[in-house]
Amino acid sequence: MPGALFLGLDLSTQSLTAVIIEPHAGGVRQFSINFDRAYPSYGTRGGVPPSDDPLQVRVDPLMWMEALDDMLRLLQKEGLTRRVACMAVSAQQHGTVYLNHRAAAKMNRLSPSIGFSAGLPDIFSRPFCPIWMDSSATAECREIAAAMGGDPALARVTGSAATERFAGPQIRKFWKEKRAAYERTVHIALISSFITSLLIGRFAPLDAGDGFGANLADVRSGAWCQAAVAAAAPGLMAKLPRLRLKDEVVGRASPYLVQRFGFRPEAEVMIGSGDNPSSLVGLGLIGLADVRAVSLGTSDTVFGYMPVLMDLERSEGHIFGAADGGYMVLVCFKNGSLARERVKNRFGLNWDDFSRILRETPPGNQGRILLPYFLPEITPLVLQPKVRRFGGLAAGDAAGSVRAVVEAQVMAMYLHSGWAGPRPRTVLATAGGSENQDLLAVISQVFGAEVRTLQVKESAALGAAVRAAHAELNRNDSRVGWREIWEQVASTGTSRVVRPSTEATRVYQAPGGLIEAYAACERFALGKGPDPEKAIRAFREAFL
Ligand code: XUL
């Protein structure tokens, strides 16, 4: 179809973003809806409703459905929907959506005169969906790990040790606490397969990019693991979506999409995926094992492509599927942009002040260290939020705190991604925080690597659009490679390159450097090591 467009929709924690690409013509169009601003009646802050229990983070799926409706309307108004040849969903990972016996039929026969949320208010067996920020399933993690012979054994099979935010432990908690509602559940989707289901009007399968992040699948065979599924909850296998190892088209635009928003009935829908696996595509990393990505969004993540499945017995980090049937490695930090924002707001700064401070303060922060656990942390696992200061960092020291929060985040990325393969020479930075050149400078100094950003910052939505284009351009077995398609449609160019400084990197990485002192602070906070002040003194003696 001449002038065909490819649509990527990314439902993240705080917003819904659409990216539209037109191969050959070049150019990317982008639209975004921020949940807090657009839907005040849900009372969200940063996309989630406030909760008395910091471990519980649950979101009303009707808000996501309102946003989907509004976004598709907007695209229709712009005259874009009728030109879409294929579309794909990317979504925040791990969140589970619980659907009842009415869901399939109602999705299928939704009247085009009303929106998703007004037409489908009663398809849920659980009104709120636990999302990736929920850390409340620790007891269930322990039970599942025990049933599977311990965390190393579970990680060898499913790619991850038992993880609070993953579907297996979350579903187990639901089964334990709300048995009748669990019995009423006929289908448990992840958010990516749920939104895809809304587009095709029936339950969609789940891809391995998102599906492996559940503690339920066997990452070698690519199928649900009977033992892990049984360890989560009885009768669960029948409620799970079909799992698919690589990208594939899962259906066409539903009659609802055609009539309400003007999509063509032939418009195809690609399998959905998580935001990180989608970013892997959007950054052009499929097939490249020596580049790592750092995504600076609500969560901070470090991830990269992994061609061959390697040693899986770890207690941290994850292995997910990649769009080409290969694998990706990922480490996730919950105290990402929200922690940077807390420090900025606490001192009444704006982002320009924040950047200026990063520029004007020395690498190593003169040995002042902060552990930024404003929220419960995922890596390392810290369930009780608590900000700790070391090396004489005063609570009222604005400049010291700005540098300390960023250094802590980046040193944690460095320390906890060492298992994921050789250290990268290039890091691609993406998502909101990658706009900040001075934050990129810290990444480049700590990693001792060149940091690049691409012009399009929304790599997850872009990746979804590229996945849609890949499906269309590979119709009739034409075998157009991922890299080729990415270069055609998405490589709108590097916007920035930050090169490391050997001297600054030495401050972090040399023996006795700040990374060692930071690691000592972490061990101390986790109850696994002595008071770190000695390590900090040693750092000061060597580097100040
Ligand atoms: C990854 C993770 C987060 C969410 C954020 O494992 O939990 O990065 O995907 O949207």
XYZ file of C-alpha atoms and ligand atoms in Angstrom:
554
model
C 0.000 0.000 0.000
C 1.699 3.287 -1.036
C 2.062 5.741 1.831
C 1.495 2.955 4.347
C 2.102 3.908 7.959
C 3.199 1.828 10.921
C 1.897 2.628 14.368
C 3.607 1.901 17.672
C 1.665 2.499 20.898
C 3.569 2.540 24.184
C 1.559 2.430 27.387
C 4.148 3.362 30.012
C 3.733 4.072 33.724
C 2.958 7.759 33.252
C 1.685 8.160 29.708
C 0.485 6.655 26.440
C 2.662 7.526 23.457
C 2.030 6.862 19.780
C 4.809 6.889 17.195
C 4.005 6.720 13.491
C 6.619 5.880 10.889
C 6.485 5.918 7.115
C 9.299 3.840 5.576
C 11.134 5.486 2.664
C 9.457 8.838 3.331
C 11.412 9.107 6.604
C 10.254 11.188 9.534
C 8.565 10.144 12.698
C 5.377 11.607 14.167
C 4.740 11.390 17.842
C 1.775 12.034 20.176
C 1.556 11.629 23.924
C -1.126 11.641 26.630
C -0.037 12.102 30.237
C -2.293 10.182 32.641
C -2.092 12.563 35.628
C -2.995 15.581 33.508
C -5.580 13.984 31.218
C -7.480 11.850 33.759
C -7.545 13.696 37.110
C -10.584 11.688 38.260
C -8.289 8.651 38.774
C -6.201 10.698 41.220
C -2.876 9.339 39.944
C 0.544 10.837 40.636
C 3.174 9.657 38.226
C 0.558 7.315 36.711
C -0.288 5.482 39.939
C -2.815 6.257 42.671
C -1.295 7.136 46.061
C -1.286 4.178 48.450
C -0.812 3.930 52.221
C 1.355 0.874 51.700
C 4.472 1.749 49.664
C 4.798 -1.905 48.642
C 1.395 -1.993 46.915
C 1.054 -0.269 43.542
C -2.175 -0.990 41.672
C -3.769 0.836 38.775
C -7.336 0.987 37.440
C -7.190 -0.435 33.880
C -10.152 1.753 32.865
C -7.736 4.710 32.873
C -5.512 2.974 30.310
C -8.604 2.207 28.223
C -9.705 5.852 28.281
C -6.243 6.854 27.120
C -6.303 4.305 24.288
C -9.658 5.612 23.125
C -8.474 9.236 23.237
C -5.222 8.430 21.447
C -6.912 6.540 18.583
C -9.387 9.425 18.199
C -6.511 11.873 18.007
C -4.782 9.793 15.327
C -8.039 9.624 13.392
C -8.443 13.409 13.546
C -4.929 13.727 12.139
C -6.025 11.556 9.189
C -3.577 8.797 10.149
C -5.637 5.755 11.164
C -6.867 4.984 7.628
C -3.279 4.755 6.389
C -2.035 2.342 9.071
C -0.941 -0.986 7.540
C 0.174 -2.578 10.793
C 0.323 -1.586 14.458
C 2.007 -2.945 17.582
C 1.743 -2.348 21.305
C 4.542 -1.811 23.795
C 3.669 -1.615 27.485
C 5.177 -1.273 30.936
C 6.208 -4.823 31.797
C 4.937 -7.338 34.366
C 1.559 -5.777 35.279
C -1.246 -8.371 35.259
C -4.834 -7.843 34.075
C -7.530 -10.239 35.356
C -10.479 -10.884 33.022
C -13.769 -12.644 33.716
C -16.107 -14.844 31.639
C -17.776 -11.820 30.017
C -14.529 -10.340 28.670
C -14.048 -12.317 25.439
C -17.589 -11.848 24.122
C -17.828 -8.210 25.178
C -14.494 -7.253 23.612
C -15.604 -8.931 20.442
C -18.965 -7.179 20.207
C -18.103 -3.765 21.526
C -20.406 -1.070 20.120
C -18.520 1.583 18.119
C -20.678 4.313 19.604
C -18.971 4.111 23.010
C -15.374 4.099 24.220
C -13.434 1.105 25.583
C -13.888 2.031 29.219
C -17.591 2.857 28.949
C -18.258 -0.315 26.931
C -16.156 -2.731 28.950
C -16.391 -1.661 32.608
C -17.381 -5.129 33.827
C -14.888 -7.455 32.139
C -12.488 -7.594 35.095
C -12.411 -10.130 37.919
C -9.985 -7.851 39.768
C -10.653 -4.109 39.551
C -7.050 -2.942 40.037
C -3.957 -4.301 38.297
C -0.707 -4.717 40.237
C 2.006 -3.087 38.119
C 5.794 -3.397 37.965
C 6.231 -1.030 40.928
C 4.382 -3.406 43.278
C 6.801 -5.121 45.693
C 4.233 -6.750 47.949
C 4.634 -10.410 46.901
C 7.749 -11.323 48.910
C 6.154 -14.236 50.802
C 4.896 -15.641 47.495
C 8.370 -15.289 45.959
C 9.784 -17.384 48.792
C 7.055 -20.035 48.359
C 7.561 -20.289 44.588
C 11.361 -20.412 44.903
C 11.080 -23.169 47.537
C 8.732 -25.202 45.339
C 11.211 -24.918 42.442
C 14.280 -25.971 44.461
C 15.524 -22.470 45.323
C 16.173 -19.215 43.479
C 19.205 -20.394 41.446
C 17.170 -23.332 40.108
C 14.193 -21.071 39.355
C 16.482 -18.576 37.588
C 18.012 -21.363 35.493
C 14.542 -22.329 34.224
C 12.669 -19.018 34.032
C 15.531 -16.530 33.501
C 14.993 -14.801 36.866
C 15.015 -15.559 40.572
C 11.575 -15.110 42.177
C 10.737 -11.449 41.655
C 8.058 -9.462 43.477
C 6.721 -7.585 40.452
C 6.448 -10.647 38.175
C 3.165 -12.314 37.241
C 3.817 -15.672 38.991
C 4.230 -14.260 42.527
C 1.520 -11.618 41.951
C -0.993 -14.203 40.742
C -0.145 -16.447 43.711
C -0.846 -13.564 46.092
C -4.200 -12.931 44.398
C -5.069 -16.655 44.629
C -4.175 -16.702 48.341
C -6.046 -13.520 49.222
C -9.047 -13.496 46.887
C -9.774 -17.138 46.130
C -13.302 -16.592 44.758
C -12.200 -13.750 42.473
C -9.301 -15.914 41.250
C -11.785 -18.695 40.419
C -13.895 -16.169 38.481
C -10.841 -15.232 36.376
C -10.782 -16.898 32.962
C -7.804 -15.073 31.464
C -4.788 -13.307 32.950
C -3.110 -10.989 30.464
C 0.027 -8.913 30.847
C -0.600 -5.271 29.991
C 0.955 -5.652 26.523
C -1.309 -8.574 25.608
C -4.335 -6.867 27.193
C -3.999 -3.700 25.104
C -3.366 -5.846 22.016
C -6.546 -7.806 22.859
C -8.506 -4.536 22.820
C -7.166 -3.815 19.302
C -8.110 -7.199 17.827
C -11.299 -7.766 19.848
C -10.211 -11.102 21.380
C -7.603 -12.501 23.767
C -4.174 -11.985 22.227
C -1.135 -14.212 22.746
C 1.842 -12.960 24.744
C 5.376 -12.572 23.388
C 8.535 -13.895 25.045
C 9.884 -10.358 25.522
C 7.175 -9.690 28.095
C 6.185 -13.294 28.869
C 9.592 -14.420 30.158
C 9.347 -11.721 32.840
C 6.822 -13.745 34.784
C 8.713 -16.573 36.576
C 6.368 -18.890 34.673
C 8.078 -19.773 31.377
C 10.957 -22.077 30.482
C 13.336 -19.740 28.660
C 15.055 -22.638 26.853
C 11.952 -24.266 25.386
C 9.976 -21.021 25.130
C 6.852 -22.669 26.594
C 5.086 -22.192 29.915
C 6.881 -24.306 32.529
C 4.367 -26.760 34.081
C 6.166 -26.849 37.451
C 6.548 -23.070 37.760
C 2.918 -22.473 36.753
C 1.757 -25.099 39.270
C 3.935 -23.475 41.958
C 2.149 -20.156 41.368
C -1.519 -21.192 41.609
C -3.804 -24.165 40.903
C -5.608 -24.119 37.563
C -3.392 -21.299 36.281
C -2.253 -22.883 33.003
C -5.759 -22.618 31.506
C -5.912 -18.907 32.351
C -2.620 -17.885 30.700
C -2.326 -16.470 27.178
C -0.593 -18.531 24.506
C 3.125 -17.762 24.543
C 4.953 -16.923 21.295
C 8.719 -17.009 20.858
C 9.108 -14.408 18.141
C 7.226 -11.537 16.656
C 4.170 -12.483 14.609
C 0.959 -10.877 13.408
C -1.845 -11.873 15.778
C -4.879 -10.419 14.023
C -6.482 -7.516 12.219
C -8.045 -4.318 13.487
C -11.345 -5.310 15.152
C -14.632 -4.143 13.597
C -14.789 -1.730 16.558
C -11.469 -0.150 15.543
C -12.593 0.048 11.928
C -15.965 1.648 12.679
C -15.017 3.897 15.576
C -11.601 5.125 14.469
C -11.497 4.586 10.704
C -8.813 1.879 10.525
C -8.929 -0.256 7.384
C -10.295 -3.775 7.988
C -7.036 -5.182 6.527
C -4.870 -3.276 9.044
C -2.812 -5.839 10.901
C -1.914 -6.077 14.559
C 1.442 -7.374 15.644
C 1.935 -9.260 18.916
C 2.450 -6.853 21.832
C 5.634 -6.669 23.912
C 7.140 -5.037 26.978
C 8.601 -1.545 26.844
C 12.174 -2.779 27.355
C 12.083 -5.475 24.629
C 10.442 -2.872 22.381
C 13.192 -0.356 23.175
C 15.761 -2.989 22.230
C 14.230 -2.870 18.735
C 13.746 0.913 18.744
C 17.423 1.449 19.508
C 18.509 -0.889 16.699
C 20.123 -3.351 19.120
C 18.729 -6.623 17.784
C 21.804 -8.659 16.847
C 24.343 -6.347 18.548
C 25.846 -7.999 21.620
C 28.475 -5.368 22.463
C 26.261 -2.324 23.012
C 24.205 -1.719 26.143
C 21.223 0.544 26.527
C 20.424 2.651 29.558
C 16.819 3.776 29.746
C 16.225 6.725 32.072
C 12.474 6.720 32.592
C 10.185 6.175 35.573
C 12.335 3.095 36.091
C 15.988 3.111 35.079
C 16.979 -0.017 33.189
C 20.204 -1.360 31.719
C 19.632 -3.844 28.949
C 21.109 -5.403 25.835
C 20.844 -8.169 23.272
C 22.105 -11.655 24.122
C 22.602 -13.969 21.120
C 23.220 -17.170 23.080
C 21.666 -18.119 26.368
C 24.392 -17.907 29.002
C 24.814 -18.877 32.639
C 21.492 -18.289 34.278
C 22.190 -18.997 37.930
C 22.030 -15.501 39.374
C 20.007 -13.854 42.035
C 19.573 -10.516 40.233
C 18.840 -9.306 36.733
C 16.627 -10.970 34.167
C 16.619 -12.735 30.841
C 13.711 -11.996 28.512
C 13.026 -12.942 24.908
C 13.922 -10.648 22.009
C 11.790 -9.912 18.950
C 13.919 -12.132 16.656
C 13.602 -15.189 18.908
C 16.952 -14.445 20.644
C 17.333 -13.095 24.163
C 17.915 -9.918 26.087
C 19.436 -9.196 29.485
C 17.941 -6.579 31.777
C 18.486 -5.033 35.183
C 15.786 -2.737 36.583
C 16.008 0.042 39.194
C 12.796 1.444 40.624
C 14.299 4.667 41.994
C 14.849 6.200 38.562
C 13.365 9.530 37.488
C 11.238 9.745 40.644
C 14.376 9.757 42.835
C 16.056 12.430 40.670
C 12.870 14.461 40.874
C 12.605 14.099 44.659
C 16.102 15.550 45.103
C 15.402 18.341 42.604
C 12.150 19.289 44.344
C 13.530 18.955 47.871
C 16.002 21.777 47.122
C 13.576 23.860 45.024
C 15.708 23.417 41.883
C 14.713 23.214 38.234
C 16.313 20.819 35.740
C 18.729 23.536 34.549
C 20.001 23.990 38.118
C 20.254 20.212 38.446
C 22.393 20.029 35.286
C 24.553 22.992 36.270
C 25.334 21.308 39.595
C 26.329 18.100 37.783
C 28.669 20.158 35.595
C 30.200 22.095 38.456
C 30.774 19.285 40.970
C 33.731 16.886 40.719
C 33.491 13.187 39.767
C 33.565 11.210 43.003
C 31.677 13.943 44.933
C 34.636 14.064 47.365
C 33.514 10.755 48.790
C 29.982 11.842 49.661
C 27.580 8.993 48.912
C 23.814 8.593 49.002
C 21.699 5.442 48.748
C 18.601 6.710 46.903
C 15.909 4.357 48.172
C 13.063 6.881 48.174
C 10.767 4.028 47.119
C 11.266 0.317 47.827
C 14.116 -0.670 45.484
C 14.212 -3.587 43.027
C 18.021 -3.769 42.521
C 19.337 -4.459 45.080
C 16.150 -5.648 46.777
C 15.293 -3.113 49.509
C 11.708 -3.382 50.744
C 11.825 -0.630 53.386
C 12.340 2.709 51.607
C 15.100 4.681 53.300
C 17.541 7.301 52.012
C 20.978 6.913 53.598
C 23.920 9.300 53.496
C 27.621 8.493 53.946
C 30.971 10.294 53.850
C 29.568 13.315 55.681
C 26.919 14.139 53.075
C 24.627 16.566 54.919
C 20.860 16.295 54.374
C 20.750 20.005 53.498
C 23.634 19.905 50.980
C 21.910 20.576 47.648
C 24.943 20.297 45.358
C 26.312 17.215 47.132
C 22.900 15.512 47.019
C 22.321 16.170 43.302
C 25.687 14.690 42.356
C 25.247 11.865 44.892
C 21.844 10.727 43.637
C 23.030 10.535 40.029
C 26.355 8.887 40.881
C 24.549 6.338 43.068
C 22.113 5.437 40.311
C 24.826 5.047 37.689
C 27.228 3.145 39.966
C 24.367 0.769 40.857
C 23.786 0.235 37.117
C 27.477 -0.534 36.645
C 27.759 -2.829 39.656
C 24.620 -4.843 39.013
C 25.009 -5.328 35.263
C 28.468 -6.936 35.393
C 26.959 -10.443 35.094
C 25.337 -9.578 31.758
C 28.417 -9.985 29.567
C 31.535 -7.960 28.693
C 31.550 -4.280 29.647
C 30.222 -2.204 26.733
C 32.315 0.336 24.849
C 29.156 2.119 23.733
C 26.055 2.855 25.783
C 22.877 4.083 24.092
C 20.810 6.267 26.376
C 17.068 6.667 25.942
C 13.831 7.900 27.606
C 13.187 11.234 29.324
C 16.388 11.493 31.380
C 18.559 11.026 28.287
C 17.753 14.632 27.327
C 20.108 15.689 30.112
C 23.635 15.904 28.714
C 25.189 16.202 32.168
C 23.539 13.011 33.360
C 24.916 11.298 30.241
C 28.373 12.588 31.180
C 28.162 10.769 34.528
C 27.147 7.538 32.751
C 30.076 7.874 30.391
C 32.508 8.552 33.260
C 31.308 5.689 35.460
C 31.097 3.138 32.616
C 34.218 4.426 30.853
C 32.191 4.197 27.654
C 31.000 6.498 24.932
C 27.330 7.420 25.444
C 25.093 8.099 22.465
C 21.501 9.229 22.169
C 19.245 8.981 19.147
C 17.001 11.742 17.925
C 13.842 9.856 18.858
C 13.714 9.600 22.644
C 10.605 7.407 22.752
C 12.473 4.233 21.862
C 9.757 1.884 23.190
C 6.991 3.355 21.021
C 9.418 3.611 18.110
C 10.407 -0.032 18.640
C 6.744 -1.038 18.525
C 6.355 0.835 15.212
C 9.490 -0.867 13.843
C 8.113 -4.259 14.920
C 4.934 -3.460 12.990
C 6.997 -2.463 9.934
C 9.114 -5.601 10.201
C 5.994 -7.753 9.979
C 4.718 -5.933 6.893
C 8.043 -5.707 5.064
C 8.684 -9.408 5.658
C 5.399 -10.460 4.184
C 5.940 -13.127 1.482
C 9.167 -14.306 3.154
C 11.159 -11.362 1.871
C 13.644 -11.663 4.808
C 14.428 -8.042 5.409
C 16.706 -7.978 8.489
C 15.942 -6.080 11.695
C 18.940 -3.815 11.317
C 18.053 -3.031 7.719
C 14.516 -2.056 8.628
C 15.671 -0.046 11.594
C 18.094 1.860 9.390
C 15.381 2.481 6.822
C 12.685 3.675 9.137
C 14.127 4.646 12.447
C 17.722 5.682 12.332
C 16.957 9.357 12.177
C 20.487 9.880 13.365
C 22.540 10.198 16.493
C 21.753 13.404 18.271
C 24.541 13.391 20.829
C 27.806 11.631 21.651
C 29.469 11.987 25.042
C 32.979 10.582 25.276
C 34.450 9.333 28.558
C 37.337 11.031 30.304
C 40.022 8.579 31.410
C 40.783 10.623 34.513
C 37.160 10.723 35.667
C 36.643 7.012 34.970
C 39.684 6.232 37.124
C 38.006 7.990 40.073
C 35.169 5.478 39.862
C 36.710 2.284 38.526
C 40.338 2.166 39.828
C 41.070 -0.082 42.836
C 39.875 1.829 45.901
C 37.740 4.056 43.652
C 34.232 5.327 44.375
C 32.512 2.227 42.984
C 34.213 0.125 45.685
C 33.167 2.605 48.367
C 29.612 2.655 47.003
C 29.476 -1.158 46.985
C 30.572 -1.104 50.651
C 27.685 1.308 51.449
C 25.213 -1.002 49.698
C 26.489 -4.077 51.555
C 26.231 -2.199 54.848
C 22.655 -1.073 54.120
C 21.667 -4.643 53.241
C 23.157 -5.931 56.503
C 25.901 -7.775 54.609
C 28.993 -5.753 55.433
C 30.730 -3.460 57.958
C 30.463 0.311 58.309
C 31.647 1.721 54.943
C 33.354 4.837 56.345
C 36.740 3.072 56.220
C 36.319 2.425 52.481
C 35.304 6.070 51.997
C 38.386 7.268 53.901
C 40.570 5.061 51.690
C 38.910 6.624 48.626
C 39.598 10.121 49.910
C 43.238 9.339 50.647
C 43.768 7.958 47.160
C 41.783 10.449 45.111
C 41.499 13.824 46.864
C 11.464 -3.987 33.788
C 10.516 -3.183 34.578
C 10.289 -1.759 34.199
C 8.961 -1.571 33.508
C 8.739 -0.080 33.345
O 11.657 -5.260 34.300
O 9.913 -3.636 35.520
O 11.318 -1.267 33.395
O 8.931 -2.265 32.298
O 7.787 0.251 32.434
